[in-house]
Amino acid sequence: MSILVIGGTGTLGRQIVKQALDEGYEVKCLVRDFRRSNFLKDWGAELIYGDLSIPSTLPLALKGVKIVIDSATIRSTSNYTSETIDWKGKLALVEAAKLVGIKKFIYFSVLNASKNKTIPLMDLKLKMENELEKSGLNYTIFQCSGFFQGLISQYAIPILEKQSIWVTGENTSIGYIDTSDIAKFTLRSLAIKEAECQKFPLVGRKNWNSQEIIKLCERLSGQTAKITKIPISALIIFRQLMGFFEWGTNIAERLAFAELLSTGEDFTGDMNRTYTLFGFDESETTTLESYMQDYFGSCLLYTSPSPR
């Protein structure tokens, strides 16, 4: 069965591509830059040109495809806005999927989006959930929190390179999860009828706040973190300043996420229904402790002097 992955070069998308290939699916990836996406071809995926910012490229890219897995989202460094990619582009993708008769559409949203409509990207994610619900497509929506992989650049690398970790002094806890585990749930959903036209939270086994993550990284690395605290008021002013410039729009929207951390609202969900329906046990998913231990272990082994 043929799967088209949107956002295959991203942190989550590449894990989905790898897992799907390992399970024997025929995988195609919608790409704009073939050179940047060449590693997906090396894995065994077929690269198909398409661009969410150019809706006319989408119907042809869906030819012969039965399943669409949309893991794409705007990046803070993108030349496009979230309105272009996460709204207009995704609307065009859904319409194209309806046009060619896609059998299954999987979409990744954000946990607690309905409670945070003032955050532009979260509002767009919520609107796309609503569009899928009334589209007539057979969909499954996964509502995710944070990824383990994002914590490497935020905490692990600064500690190893003796750089500052910027925190806002918040106590918000987030149920971070490994993207490889998300990929497992995603592929399993294709064989579960009860997952049709349903929403599921995807969160990790434990909630973590910034201070807990820093302490974990310090213990595993054997180094002390340099912490710089940023007042939320300063963050708000900087976000507003970025919002004045077209090139700063995506940065401003990402900073709006950081402001949420000051609210004390935990980003987590009840995974009991998800585990039961998908036939997974909690113990089969990765913990942040083991993920970080593997990361620091490989880094320290690589940098340690060779025995004489």
Coordinates of C-alpha atoms in Angstrom, one line a residue:
M1 CA 0.0 0.0 0.0
S2 CA 1.3 3.4 -1.0
I3 CA 1.9 6.1 1.6
L4 CA 2.7 9.8 0.9
V5 CA 4.5 11.5 3.8
I6 CA 4.3 15.3 3.9
G7 CA 7.2 16.8 5.9
G8 CA 9.4 13.7 5.5
T9 CA 12.6 15.7 6.2
G10 CA 11.4 16.9 9.5
T11 CA 12.1 15.6 13.0
L12 CA 8.9 13.6 13.1
G13 CA 8.5 12.9 9.4
R14 CA 11.8 11.1 8.9
Q15 CA 10.9 8.7 11.7
I16 CA 7.6 8.0 10.1
V17 CA 9.3 7.4 6.7
K18 CA 11.8 5.0 8.3
Q19 CA 9.2 3.1 10.3
A20 CA 6.9 2.7 7.2
L21 CA 9.8 1.4 5.1
D22 CA 10.8 -1.0 7.8
E23 CA 7.2 -2.3 7.9
G24 CA 7.2 -2.9 4.1
Y25 CA 5.1 0.0 2.9
E26 CA 5.7 1.7 -0.4
V27 CA 6.6 5.2 0.7
K28 CA 6.6 8.4 -1.2
C29 CA 7.7 11.8 0.2
L30 CA 6.4 15.2 -1.0
V31 CA 9.5 17.4 -1.3
R32 CA 10.4 20.8 -2.6
D33 CA 14.2 20.4 -2.5
F34 CA 15.4 17.0 -4.0
R35 CA 19.0 17.6 -2.9
R36 CA 18.0 18.2 0.7
S37 CA 15.7 15.2 0.7
N38 CA 18.2 12.8 -0.9
F39 CA 18.7 10.8 2.3
L40 CA 15.1 9.7 2.1
K41 CA 15.7 8.3 -1.3
D42 CA 18.8 6.5 0.0
W43 CA 16.5 4.8 2.6
G44 CA 14.2 3.6 -0.1
A45 CA 11.5 6.3 -0.4
E46 CA 10.4 7.8 -3.7
L47 CA 10.6 11.5 -3.9
I48 CA 7.7 13.4 -5.4
Y49 CA 7.8 17.1 -6.1
G50 CA 5.1 19.1 -4.4
D51 CA 4.9 22.4 -2.5
L52 CA 2.2 23.3 0.1
S53 CA 2.7 26.9 -0.9
I54 CA 1.7 26.0 -4.5
P55 CA -1.6 24.2 -4.2
S56 CA -1.6 23.3 -8.0
T57 CA 1.3 20.9 -7.4
L58 CA -0.6 18.7 -4.9
P59 CA -3.2 16.7 -6.9
L60 CA -0.6 15.2 -9.2
A61 CA 1.6 14.3 -6.2
L62 CA -1.3 12.3 -4.8
K63 CA -1.7 10.1 -7.8
G64 CA -1.7 6.4 -6.9
V65 CA -1.5 7.2 -3.2
K66 CA -3.9 5.5 -0.7
I67 CA -2.7 7.0 2.6
V68 CA -1.5 10.6 3.4
I69 CA 0.5 11.2 6.6
D70 CA 0.8 14.9 7.1
S71 CA 3.7 15.7 9.5
A72 CA 4.6 19.1 8.1
T73 CA 4.5 22.4 9.9
I74 CA 6.1 25.8 9.4
R75 CA 9.6 26.3 10.7
S76 CA 10.7 29.5 12.4
T77 CA 13.3 30.0 9.7
S78 CA 10.9 29.5 6.8
N79 CA 10.4 32.1 4.1
Y80 CA 6.7 31.3 4.3
T81 CA 4.1 32.1 7.1
S82 CA 2.1 29.7 9.0
E83 CA -1.0 31.1 7.3
T84 CA 0.5 30.0 3.9
I85 CA 1.6 26.5 5.0
D86 CA -0.4 25.4 8.0
W87 CA -3.7 26.8 6.8
K88 CA -4.0 27.5 3.0
G89 CA -1.5 24.8 2.1
K90 CA -3.2 22.2 4.3
L91 CA -6.7 23.2 3.1
A92 CA -5.5 22.6 -0.5
L93 CA -4.0 19.2 0.6
V94 CA -7.3 18.1 2.1
E95 CA -9.2 19.2 -1.0
A96 CA -6.8 17.3 -3.2
A97 CA -7.1 14.2 -1.0
K98 CA -10.9 14.3 -1.4
L99 CA -10.5 14.8 -5.2
V100 CA -8.3 11.7 -5.7
G101 CA -10.1 9.5 -3.1
I102 CA -7.5 9.1 -0.4
K103 CA -8.4 6.2 1.8
K104 CA -6.8 7.4 5.0
F105 CA -5.5 10.9 6.2
I106 CA -3.4 11.2 9.3
Y107 CA -2.8 14.7 10.7
F108 CA -0.7 15.9 13.6
S109 CA -2.0 18.7 15.7
V110 CA -1.0 20.2 19.0
L111 CA -2.2 19.2 22.5
N112 CA -4.4 21.8 24.2
A113 CA -5.0 23.7 21.0
S114 CA -8.6 24.3 21.9
K115 CA -7.6 26.1 25.1
N116 CA -5.0 28.4 23.4
K117 CA -6.7 29.9 20.4
T118 CA -4.8 33.1 20.9
I119 CA -1.6 31.3 19.8
P120 CA -1.7 31.6 15.9
L121 CA -0.2 28.3 15.0
M122 CA -2.3 26.4 17.6
D123 CA -5.4 28.1 16.3
L124 CA -4.6 27.0 12.7
K125 CA -4.0 23.5 13.9
L126 CA -7.4 23.5 15.6
K127 CA -9.1 24.9 12.5
M128 CA -7.5 22.1 10.5
E129 CA -8.9 19.5 12.9
N130 CA -12.3 21.0 12.3
E131 CA -11.8 20.9 8.5
L132 CA -10.9 17.2 8.6
E133 CA -13.9 16.4 10.8
K134 CA -16.3 17.8 8.2
S135 CA -14.3 16.7 5.1
G136 CA -15.8 13.2 4.8
L137 CA -12.3 11.7 4.7
N138 CA -11.3 8.8 6.9
Y139 CA -8.9 10.6 9.2
T140 CA -7.0 10.1 12.4
I141 CA -5.7 13.1 14.4
F142 CA -2.8 12.8 16.8
Q143 CA -2.5 15.7 19.3
C144 CA 1.2 15.9 20.4
S145 CA 3.1 17.8 23.0
G146 CA 6.8 18.2 22.8
F147 CA 9.4 15.9 21.2
F148 CA 12.5 14.5 23.0
Q149 CA 14.6 15.6 19.9
G150 CA 13.8 19.3 20.5
L151 CA 15.4 19.1 23.9
I152 CA 18.8 18.3 22.5
S153 CA 19.4 21.8 21.0
Q154 CA 17.5 23.5 23.9
Y155 CA 19.3 21.8 26.8
A156 CA 21.9 19.1 26.0
I157 CA 24.1 20.9 23.5
P158 CA 24.3 24.2 25.5
I159 CA 25.5 22.2 28.5
L160 CA 28.1 20.2 26.5
E161 CA 29.3 23.4 24.8
K162 CA 29.2 25.4 28.1
Q163 CA 26.7 27.9 26.7
S164 CA 23.8 29.5 28.5
I165 CA 20.4 27.8 28.7
W166 CA 17.7 30.4 28.5
V167 CA 14.7 29.8 30.8
T168 CA 11.7 31.8 31.9
G169 CA 11.5 30.4 35.4
E170 CA 8.2 28.6 34.6
N171 CA 6.9 25.4 36.3
T172 CA 4.8 24.2 33.4
S173 CA 5.2 20.4 32.8
I174 CA 5.2 18.9 29.3
G175 CA 4.7 15.2 28.4
Y176 CA 7.6 15.0 26.0
I177 CA 7.7 12.0 23.7
D178 CA 10.1 10.3 21.3
T179 CA 9.2 10.8 17.7
S180 CA 10.1 7.2 17.0
D181 CA 7.3 6.2 19.4
I182 CA 4.9 8.6 17.6
A183 CA 5.8 6.8 14.3
K184 CA 4.9 3.4 15.8
F185 CA 1.5 4.7 16.9
T186 CA 1.0 6.3 13.5
L187 CA 1.7 3.1 11.5
R188 CA -0.3 1.0 13.9
S189 CA -3.3 3.2 13.4
L190 CA -3.5 2.2 9.8
A191 CA -4.7 -1.3 10.8
I192 CA -7.1 -0.3 13.5
K193 CA -10.7 0.4 12.4
E194 CA -11.5 2.0 15.8
A195 CA -9.0 4.7 15.0
E196 CA -11.0 6.0 12.1
C197 CA -12.3 9.6 12.4
Q198 CA -10.9 9.8 16.0
K199 CA -8.5 12.0 17.9
F200 CA -5.8 10.7 20.2
P201 CA -3.3 12.4 22.5
L202 CA 0.3 11.3 22.2
V203 CA 2.5 12.1 25.2
G204 CA 5.4 10.6 27.1
R205 CA 5.4 8.5 30.2
K206 CA 6.3 11.4 32.5
N207 CA 5.9 15.2 32.6
W208 CA 8.9 17.4 32.8
N209 CA 9.6 21.0 33.5
S210 CA 12.7 23.0 32.6
Q211 CA 14.5 22.6 35.9
E212 CA 14.0 18.8 36.0
I213 CA 15.4 18.5 32.4
I214 CA 18.4 20.6 33.3
K215 CA 19.1 18.5 36.4
L216 CA 18.8 15.3 34.3
C217 CA 21.3 16.7 31.7
E218 CA 23.7 17.8 34.4
R219 CA 23.7 14.4 36.0
L220 CA 24.2 12.5 32.7
S221 CA 26.8 14.9 31.3
G222 CA 28.7 15.4 34.6
Q223 CA 28.7 19.2 33.9
T224 CA 27.0 22.2 35.5
A225 CA 24.5 24.2 33.3
K226 CA 24.8 27.9 32.9
I227 CA 21.3 29.2 33.3
T228 CA 20.1 32.6 32.2
K229 CA 16.6 33.6 33.3
I230 CA 14.4 35.8 31.0
P231 CA 11.5 37.7 32.4
I232 CA 8.3 36.9 30.7
S233 CA 7.7 40.6 30.2
A234 CA 10.9 40.9 28.2
L235 CA 9.8 37.9 26.0
I236 CA 6.5 39.5 25.3
I237 CA 8.1 42.8 24.3
F238 CA 10.5 40.9 22.0
R239 CA 7.7 38.9 20.4
Q240 CA 5.7 42.0 19.7
L241 CA 8.8 43.6 18.2
M242 CA 9.3 40.6 15.9
G243 CA 5.6 40.8 14.9
F244 CA 6.2 44.2 13.3
F245 CA 8.4 42.7 10.6
E246 CA 7.3 40.2 8.0
W247 CA 10.5 38.3 8.3
G248 CA 10.0 38.0 12.1
T249 CA 6.4 36.7 12.0
N250 CA 7.3 33.0 12.4
I251 CA 9.7 33.8 15.2
A252 CA 7.0 35.9 17.0
E253 CA 4.6 33.0 16.7
R254 CA 7.1 30.5 18.2
L255 CA 7.8 33.0 21.1
A256 CA 4.1 33.0 21.8
F257 CA 4.5 29.3 22.7
A258 CA 7.1 30.2 25.3
E259 CA 4.6 32.6 26.9
L260 CA 2.3 29.7 27.6
L261 CA 5.0 28.3 29.9
S262 CA 4.3 31.0 32.4
T263 CA 0.6 30.1 32.8
G264 CA 1.3 26.9 34.7
E265 CA -0.9 24.9 32.3
D266 CA 0.5 21.4 32.0
F267 CA 0.7 20.0 28.5
T268 CA -0.2 16.4 28.9
G269 CA -3.0 13.9 28.3
D270 CA -4.5 10.6 29.3
M271 CA -2.9 7.9 27.2
N272 CA -4.8 4.9 28.6
R273 CA -7.3 4.8 25.7
T274 CA -4.5 5.2 23.2
Y275 CA -2.4 2.4 24.7
T276 CA -5.4 0.0 25.0
L277 CA -6.7 0.6 21.5
F278 CA -3.3 0.5 19.8
G279 CA -2.2 -2.6 21.7
F280 CA 0.9 -0.9 23.2
D281 CA 2.1 -1.1 26.8
E282 CA 3.6 2.0 28.4
S283 CA 6.8 0.1 29.0
E284 CA 7.3 -0.2 25.2
T285 CA 7.8 3.5 24.9
T286 CA 11.0 5.4 25.5
T287 CA 11.7 7.4 28.6
L288 CA 13.5 10.7 28.5
E289 CA 16.1 9.3 30.9
S290 CA 17.1 6.5 28.6
Y291 CA 16.9 8.8 25.5
M292 CA 19.2 11.4 27.1
Q293 CA 21.5 8.7 28.5
D294 CA 22.0 7.3 25.0
Y295 CA 22.7 10.8 23.6
F296 CA 25.2 11.9 26.3
G297 CA 26.8 8.4 26.3
S298 CA 27.5 8.6 22.5
C299 CA 28.7 12.2 22.8
L300 CA 31.1 11.5 25.7
L301 CA 32.3 8.3 24.1
Y302 CA 33.0 10.2 20.9
T303 CA 34.9 13.0 22.6
S304 CA 36.8 10.9 25.2
P305 CA 40.6 10.5 24.5
S306 CA 41.6 7.2 22.9
P307 CA 43.4 4.8 25.3
R308 CA 47.2 4.7 24.9

